[in-house]
PDB file of C-alpha atoms in Angstrom:
ATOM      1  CA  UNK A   7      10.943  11.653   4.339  1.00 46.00           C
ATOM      2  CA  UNK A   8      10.117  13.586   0.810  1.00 51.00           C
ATOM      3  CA  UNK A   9      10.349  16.948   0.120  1.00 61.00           C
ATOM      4  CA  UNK A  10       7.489  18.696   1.604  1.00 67.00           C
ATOM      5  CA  UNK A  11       8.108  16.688   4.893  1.00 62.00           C
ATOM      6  CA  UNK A  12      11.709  18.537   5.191  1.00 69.00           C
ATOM      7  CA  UNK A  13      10.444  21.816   4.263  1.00 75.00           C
ATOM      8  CA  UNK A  14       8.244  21.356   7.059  1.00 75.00           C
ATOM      9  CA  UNK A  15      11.077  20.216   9.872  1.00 71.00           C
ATOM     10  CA  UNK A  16      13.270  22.875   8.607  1.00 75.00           C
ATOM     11  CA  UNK A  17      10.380  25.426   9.597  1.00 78.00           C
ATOM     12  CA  UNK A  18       9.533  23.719  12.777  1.00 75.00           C
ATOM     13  CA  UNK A  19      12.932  23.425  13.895  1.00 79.00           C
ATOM     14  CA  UNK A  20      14.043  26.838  12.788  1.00 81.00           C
ATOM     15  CA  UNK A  21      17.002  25.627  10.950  1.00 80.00           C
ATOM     16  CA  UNK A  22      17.790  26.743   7.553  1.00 81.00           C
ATOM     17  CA  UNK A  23      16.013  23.919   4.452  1.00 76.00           C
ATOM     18  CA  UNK A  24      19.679  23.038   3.547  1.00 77.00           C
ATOM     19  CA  UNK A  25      20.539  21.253   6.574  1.00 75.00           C
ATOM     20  CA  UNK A  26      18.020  19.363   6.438  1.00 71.00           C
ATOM     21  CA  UNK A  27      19.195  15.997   4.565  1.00 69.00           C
ATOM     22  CA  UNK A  28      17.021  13.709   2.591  1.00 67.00           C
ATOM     23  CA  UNK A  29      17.863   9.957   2.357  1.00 62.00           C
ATOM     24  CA  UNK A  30      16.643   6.975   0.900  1.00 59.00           C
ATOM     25  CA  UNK A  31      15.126   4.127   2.334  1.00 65.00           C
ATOM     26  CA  UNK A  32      16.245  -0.019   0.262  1.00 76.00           C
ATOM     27  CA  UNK A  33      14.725  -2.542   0.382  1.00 81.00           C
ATOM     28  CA  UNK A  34      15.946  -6.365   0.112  1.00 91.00           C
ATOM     29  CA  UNK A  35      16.435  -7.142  -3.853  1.00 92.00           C
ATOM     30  CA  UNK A  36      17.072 -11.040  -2.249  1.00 94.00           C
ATOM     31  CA  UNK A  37      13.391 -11.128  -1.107  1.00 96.00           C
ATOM     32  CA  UNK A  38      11.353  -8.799  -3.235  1.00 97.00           C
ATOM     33  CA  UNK A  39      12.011  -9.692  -7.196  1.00 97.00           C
ATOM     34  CA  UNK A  40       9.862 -11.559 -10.008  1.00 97.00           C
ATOM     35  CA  UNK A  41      11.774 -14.622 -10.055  1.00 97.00           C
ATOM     36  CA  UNK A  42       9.136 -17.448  -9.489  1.00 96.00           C
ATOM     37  CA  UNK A  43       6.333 -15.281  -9.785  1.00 97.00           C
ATOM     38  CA  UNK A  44       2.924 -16.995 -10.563  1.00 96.00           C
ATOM     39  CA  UNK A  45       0.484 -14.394 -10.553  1.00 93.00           C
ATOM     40  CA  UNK A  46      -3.114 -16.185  -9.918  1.00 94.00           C
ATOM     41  CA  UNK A  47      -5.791 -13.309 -12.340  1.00 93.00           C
ATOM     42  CA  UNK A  48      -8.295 -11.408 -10.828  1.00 96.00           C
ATOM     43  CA  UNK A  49      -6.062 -11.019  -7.312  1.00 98.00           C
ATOM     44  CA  UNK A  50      -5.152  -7.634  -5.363  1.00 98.00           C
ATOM     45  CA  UNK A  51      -3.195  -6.561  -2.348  1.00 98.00           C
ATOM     46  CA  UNK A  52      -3.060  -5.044   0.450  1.00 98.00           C
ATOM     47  CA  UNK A  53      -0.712  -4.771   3.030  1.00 98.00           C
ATOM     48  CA  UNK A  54      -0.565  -2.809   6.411  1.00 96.00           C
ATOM     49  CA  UNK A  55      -2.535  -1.297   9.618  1.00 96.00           C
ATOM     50  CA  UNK A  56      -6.411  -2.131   9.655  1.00 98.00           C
ATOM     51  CA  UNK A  57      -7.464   1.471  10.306  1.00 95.00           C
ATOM     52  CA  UNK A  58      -9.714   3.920   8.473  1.00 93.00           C
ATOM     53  CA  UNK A  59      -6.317   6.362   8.212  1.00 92.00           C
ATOM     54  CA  UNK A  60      -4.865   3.958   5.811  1.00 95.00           C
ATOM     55  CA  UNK A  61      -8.044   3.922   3.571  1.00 95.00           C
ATOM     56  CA  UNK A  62      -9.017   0.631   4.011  1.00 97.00           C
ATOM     57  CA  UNK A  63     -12.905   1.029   4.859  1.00 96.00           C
ATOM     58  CA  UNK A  64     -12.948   2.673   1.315  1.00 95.00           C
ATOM     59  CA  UNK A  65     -10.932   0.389  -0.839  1.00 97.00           C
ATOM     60  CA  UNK A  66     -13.312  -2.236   0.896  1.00 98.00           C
ATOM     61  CA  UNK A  67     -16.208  -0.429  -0.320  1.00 96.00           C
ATOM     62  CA  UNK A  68     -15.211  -0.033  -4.025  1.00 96.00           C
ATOM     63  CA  UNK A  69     -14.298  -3.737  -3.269  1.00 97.00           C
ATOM     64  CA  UNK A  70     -17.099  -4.460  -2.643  1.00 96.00           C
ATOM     65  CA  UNK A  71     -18.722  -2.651  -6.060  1.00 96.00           C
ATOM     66  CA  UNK A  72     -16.256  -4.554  -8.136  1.00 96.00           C
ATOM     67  CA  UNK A  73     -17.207  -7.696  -7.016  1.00 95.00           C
ATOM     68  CA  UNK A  74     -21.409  -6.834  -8.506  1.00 93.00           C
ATOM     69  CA  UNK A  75     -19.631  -7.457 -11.823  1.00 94.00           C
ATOM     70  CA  UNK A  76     -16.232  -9.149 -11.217  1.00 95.00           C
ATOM     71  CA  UNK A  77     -17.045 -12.154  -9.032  1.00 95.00           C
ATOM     72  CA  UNK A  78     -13.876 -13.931  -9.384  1.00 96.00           C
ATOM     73  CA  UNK A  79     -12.328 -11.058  -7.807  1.00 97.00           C
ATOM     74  CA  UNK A  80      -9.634 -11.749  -4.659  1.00 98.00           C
ATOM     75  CA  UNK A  81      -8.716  -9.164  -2.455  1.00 98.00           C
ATOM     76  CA  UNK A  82      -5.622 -10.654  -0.135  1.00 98.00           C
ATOM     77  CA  UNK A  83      -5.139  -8.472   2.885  1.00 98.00           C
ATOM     78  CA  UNK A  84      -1.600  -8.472   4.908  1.00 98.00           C
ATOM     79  CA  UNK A  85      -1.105  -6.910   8.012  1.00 97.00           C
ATOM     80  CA  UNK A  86      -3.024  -6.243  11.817  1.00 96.00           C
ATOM     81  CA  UNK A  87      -4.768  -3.995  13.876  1.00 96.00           C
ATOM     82  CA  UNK A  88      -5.404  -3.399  17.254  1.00 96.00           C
ATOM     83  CA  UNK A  89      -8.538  -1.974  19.396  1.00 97.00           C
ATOM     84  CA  UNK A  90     -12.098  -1.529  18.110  1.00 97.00           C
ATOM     85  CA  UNK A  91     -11.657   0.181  14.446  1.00 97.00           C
ATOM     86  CA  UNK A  92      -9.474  -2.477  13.894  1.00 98.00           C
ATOM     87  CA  UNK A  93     -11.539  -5.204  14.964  1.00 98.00           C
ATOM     88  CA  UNK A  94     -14.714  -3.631  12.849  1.00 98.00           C
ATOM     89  CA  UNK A  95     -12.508  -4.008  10.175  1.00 98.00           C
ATOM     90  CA  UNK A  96     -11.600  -7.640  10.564  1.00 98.00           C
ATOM     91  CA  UNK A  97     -14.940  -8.816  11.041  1.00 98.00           C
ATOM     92  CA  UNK A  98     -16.533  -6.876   8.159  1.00 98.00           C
ATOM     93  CA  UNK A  99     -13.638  -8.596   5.917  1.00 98.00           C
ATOM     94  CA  UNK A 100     -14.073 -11.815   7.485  1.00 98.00           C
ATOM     95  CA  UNK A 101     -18.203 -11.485   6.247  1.00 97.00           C
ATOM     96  CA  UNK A 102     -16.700 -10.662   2.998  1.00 97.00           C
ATOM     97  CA  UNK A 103     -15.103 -14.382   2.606  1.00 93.00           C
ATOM     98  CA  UNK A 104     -14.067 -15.846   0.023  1.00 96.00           C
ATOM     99  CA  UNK A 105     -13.765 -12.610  -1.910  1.00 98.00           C
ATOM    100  CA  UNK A 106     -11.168 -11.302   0.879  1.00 98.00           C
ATOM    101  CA  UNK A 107      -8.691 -13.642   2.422  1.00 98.00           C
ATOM    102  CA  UNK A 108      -6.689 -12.351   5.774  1.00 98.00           C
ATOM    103  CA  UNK A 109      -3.525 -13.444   5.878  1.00 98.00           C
ATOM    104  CA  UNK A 110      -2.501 -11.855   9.323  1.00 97.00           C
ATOM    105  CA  UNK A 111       1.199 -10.187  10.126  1.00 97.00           C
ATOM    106  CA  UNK A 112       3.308 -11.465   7.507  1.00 98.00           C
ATOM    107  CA  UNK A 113       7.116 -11.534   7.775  1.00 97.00           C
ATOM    108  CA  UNK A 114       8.984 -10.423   4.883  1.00 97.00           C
ATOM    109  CA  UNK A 115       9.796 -13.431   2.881  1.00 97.00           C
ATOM    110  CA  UNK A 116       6.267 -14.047   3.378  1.00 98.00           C
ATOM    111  CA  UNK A 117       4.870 -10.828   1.985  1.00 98.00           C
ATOM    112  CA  UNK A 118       7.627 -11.248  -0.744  1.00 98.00           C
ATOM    113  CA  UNK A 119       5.741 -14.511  -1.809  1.00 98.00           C
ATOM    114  CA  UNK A 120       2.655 -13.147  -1.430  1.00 98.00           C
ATOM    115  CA  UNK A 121       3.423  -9.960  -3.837  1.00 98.00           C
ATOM    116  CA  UNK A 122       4.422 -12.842  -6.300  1.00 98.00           C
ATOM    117  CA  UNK A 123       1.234 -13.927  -6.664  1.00 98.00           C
ATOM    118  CA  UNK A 124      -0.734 -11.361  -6.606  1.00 98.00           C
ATOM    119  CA  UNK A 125      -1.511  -9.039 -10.245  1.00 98.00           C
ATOM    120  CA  UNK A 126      -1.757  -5.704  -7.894  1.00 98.00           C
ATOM    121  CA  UNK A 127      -1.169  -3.869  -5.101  1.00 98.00           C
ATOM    122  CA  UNK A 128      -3.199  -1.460  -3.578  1.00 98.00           C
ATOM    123  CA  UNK A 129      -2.401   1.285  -0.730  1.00 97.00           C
ATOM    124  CA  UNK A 130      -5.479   3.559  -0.224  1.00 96.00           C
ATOM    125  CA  UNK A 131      -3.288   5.319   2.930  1.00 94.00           C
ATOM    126  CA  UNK A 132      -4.218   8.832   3.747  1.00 91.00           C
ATOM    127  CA  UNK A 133      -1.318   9.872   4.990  1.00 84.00           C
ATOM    128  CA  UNK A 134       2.222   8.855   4.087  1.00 83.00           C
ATOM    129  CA  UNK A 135       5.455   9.360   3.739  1.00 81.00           C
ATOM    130  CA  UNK A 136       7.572   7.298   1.341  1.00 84.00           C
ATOM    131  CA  UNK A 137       5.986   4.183   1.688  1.00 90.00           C
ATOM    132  CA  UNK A 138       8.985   1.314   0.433  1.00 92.00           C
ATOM    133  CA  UNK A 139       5.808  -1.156   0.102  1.00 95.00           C
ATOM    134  CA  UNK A 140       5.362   0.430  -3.291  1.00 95.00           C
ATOM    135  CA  UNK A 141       8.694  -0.267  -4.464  1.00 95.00           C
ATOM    136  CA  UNK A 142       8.778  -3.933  -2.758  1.00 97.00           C
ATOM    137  CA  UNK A 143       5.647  -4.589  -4.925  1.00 98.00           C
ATOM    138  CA  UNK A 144       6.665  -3.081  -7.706  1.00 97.00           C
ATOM    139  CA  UNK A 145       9.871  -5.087  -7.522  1.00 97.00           C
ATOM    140  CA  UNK A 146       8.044  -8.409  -7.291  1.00 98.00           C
ATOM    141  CA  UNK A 147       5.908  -7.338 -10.488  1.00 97.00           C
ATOM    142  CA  UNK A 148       3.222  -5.871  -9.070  1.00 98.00           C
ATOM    143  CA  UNK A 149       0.976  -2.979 -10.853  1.00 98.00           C
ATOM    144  CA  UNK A 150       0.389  -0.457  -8.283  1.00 98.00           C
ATOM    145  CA  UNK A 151      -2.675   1.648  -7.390  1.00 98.00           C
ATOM    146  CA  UNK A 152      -1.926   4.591  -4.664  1.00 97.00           C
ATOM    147  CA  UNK A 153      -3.048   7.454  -3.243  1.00 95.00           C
ATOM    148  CA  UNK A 154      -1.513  10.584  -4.708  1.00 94.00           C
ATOM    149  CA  UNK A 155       0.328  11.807  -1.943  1.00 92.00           C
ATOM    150  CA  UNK A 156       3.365  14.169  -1.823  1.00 88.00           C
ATOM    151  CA  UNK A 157       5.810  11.533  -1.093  1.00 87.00           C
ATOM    152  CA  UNK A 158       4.712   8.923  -3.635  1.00 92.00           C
ATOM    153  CA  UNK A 159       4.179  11.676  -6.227  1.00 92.00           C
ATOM    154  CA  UNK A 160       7.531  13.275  -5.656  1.00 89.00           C
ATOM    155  CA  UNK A 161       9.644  10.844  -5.113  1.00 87.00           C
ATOM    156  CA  UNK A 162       8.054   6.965  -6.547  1.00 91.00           C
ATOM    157  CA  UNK A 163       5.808   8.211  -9.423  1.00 94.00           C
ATOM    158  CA  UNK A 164       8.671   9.387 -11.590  1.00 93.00           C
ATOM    159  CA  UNK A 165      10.379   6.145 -11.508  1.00 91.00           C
ATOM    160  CA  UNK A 166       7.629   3.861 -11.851  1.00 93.00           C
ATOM    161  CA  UNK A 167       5.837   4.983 -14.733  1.00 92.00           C
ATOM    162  CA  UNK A 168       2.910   3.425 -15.990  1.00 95.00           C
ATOM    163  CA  UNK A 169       2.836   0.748 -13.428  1.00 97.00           C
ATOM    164  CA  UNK A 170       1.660   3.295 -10.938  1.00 97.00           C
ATOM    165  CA  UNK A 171      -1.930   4.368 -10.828  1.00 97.00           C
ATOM    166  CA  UNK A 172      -2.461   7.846  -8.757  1.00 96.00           C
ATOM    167  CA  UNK A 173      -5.704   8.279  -7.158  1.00 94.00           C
ATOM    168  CA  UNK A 174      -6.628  11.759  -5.828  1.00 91.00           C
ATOM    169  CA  UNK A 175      -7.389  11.906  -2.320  1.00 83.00           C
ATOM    170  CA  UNK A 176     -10.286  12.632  -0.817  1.00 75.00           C
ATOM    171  CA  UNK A 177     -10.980  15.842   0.634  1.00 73.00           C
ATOM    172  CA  UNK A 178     -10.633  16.012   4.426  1.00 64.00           C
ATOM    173  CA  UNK A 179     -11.632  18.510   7.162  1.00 66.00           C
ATOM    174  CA  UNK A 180      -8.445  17.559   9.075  1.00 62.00           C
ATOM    175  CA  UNK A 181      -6.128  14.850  10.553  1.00 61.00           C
ATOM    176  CA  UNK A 182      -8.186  11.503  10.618  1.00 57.00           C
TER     177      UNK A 182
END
């Protein structure tokens, strides 16, 4: 939770902000670090939900407009979806071989690996909170490109300097 999310449950709730209580999420320094990292060039990451909410249609398209001029280019995508969005999504990555390799639901020693090898990490999300993928990336020497969100600006962006890339969002009409 970040600030604006407790302002927000304080007002919902009807409880005065100071009893609301932020706190921190960890993450496991024995799994996510640099040690052993062999970064292939050219590679990006993503890991999480295959849904349009978490920006992935669009990173996919700019993907796709990278690749025109960047043809060594690898996109390595971590994570699942279920239903019909997420199967769109699948397929249309699947057509995008060998540019964009699936690796499925990783487990974390897995992903940890994974972020070793890979130059950066991208999360294109719409909506969230604190996301501790950041910081497990960052941790395994990852650059990082994110959405500019409340959370990641309040709380990540001051303590990861220039390793962070904020990207506005988009404007929206609503939820989803």
């Amino acid at each position: 939770m970040h600030g604006e999310h407790g302002r927000a449950l304080a007002g919902h709730l009807g409880v005065e902000a100071p009893r609301i209580r932020q706190v921190g999420a960890g993450y496991r320094s024995d799994l996510f670090h640099t040690e052993g990292r062999k970064c292939e060039p050219h590679t990006l990451l993503y890991a999480g939900k295959y849904s349009a909410a978490k920006g992935l249609p669009q990173l996919l398209n700019v993907f796709e407009g990278l690749l025109t001029d960047q043809a060594s280019l690898r996109l390595h995508v971590a994570g699942a979806g279920a239903g019909a969005e997420a199967d769109a999504l699948r397929e249309r990555m699947e057509a995008m071989g060998p540019s964009v390799i699936l690796h499925g639901m990783l487990d974390q020693a897995a992903l940890s690996d994974l972020m070793r090898r890979t130059r950066c990490f991208v999360l294109p999300s719409f909506y969230e909170g604190l996301p501790l993928v950041l910081v497990e990336a960052y941790a395994c020497g990852n650059r990082l490109v994110a959405t500019a969100l409340d959370g990641i600006k309040e709380q990540l962006a001051p303590h990861l300097g220039d390793a962070l890339e904020l990207v506005g969002p988009p404007a929206m009409c609503g939820p989803d």
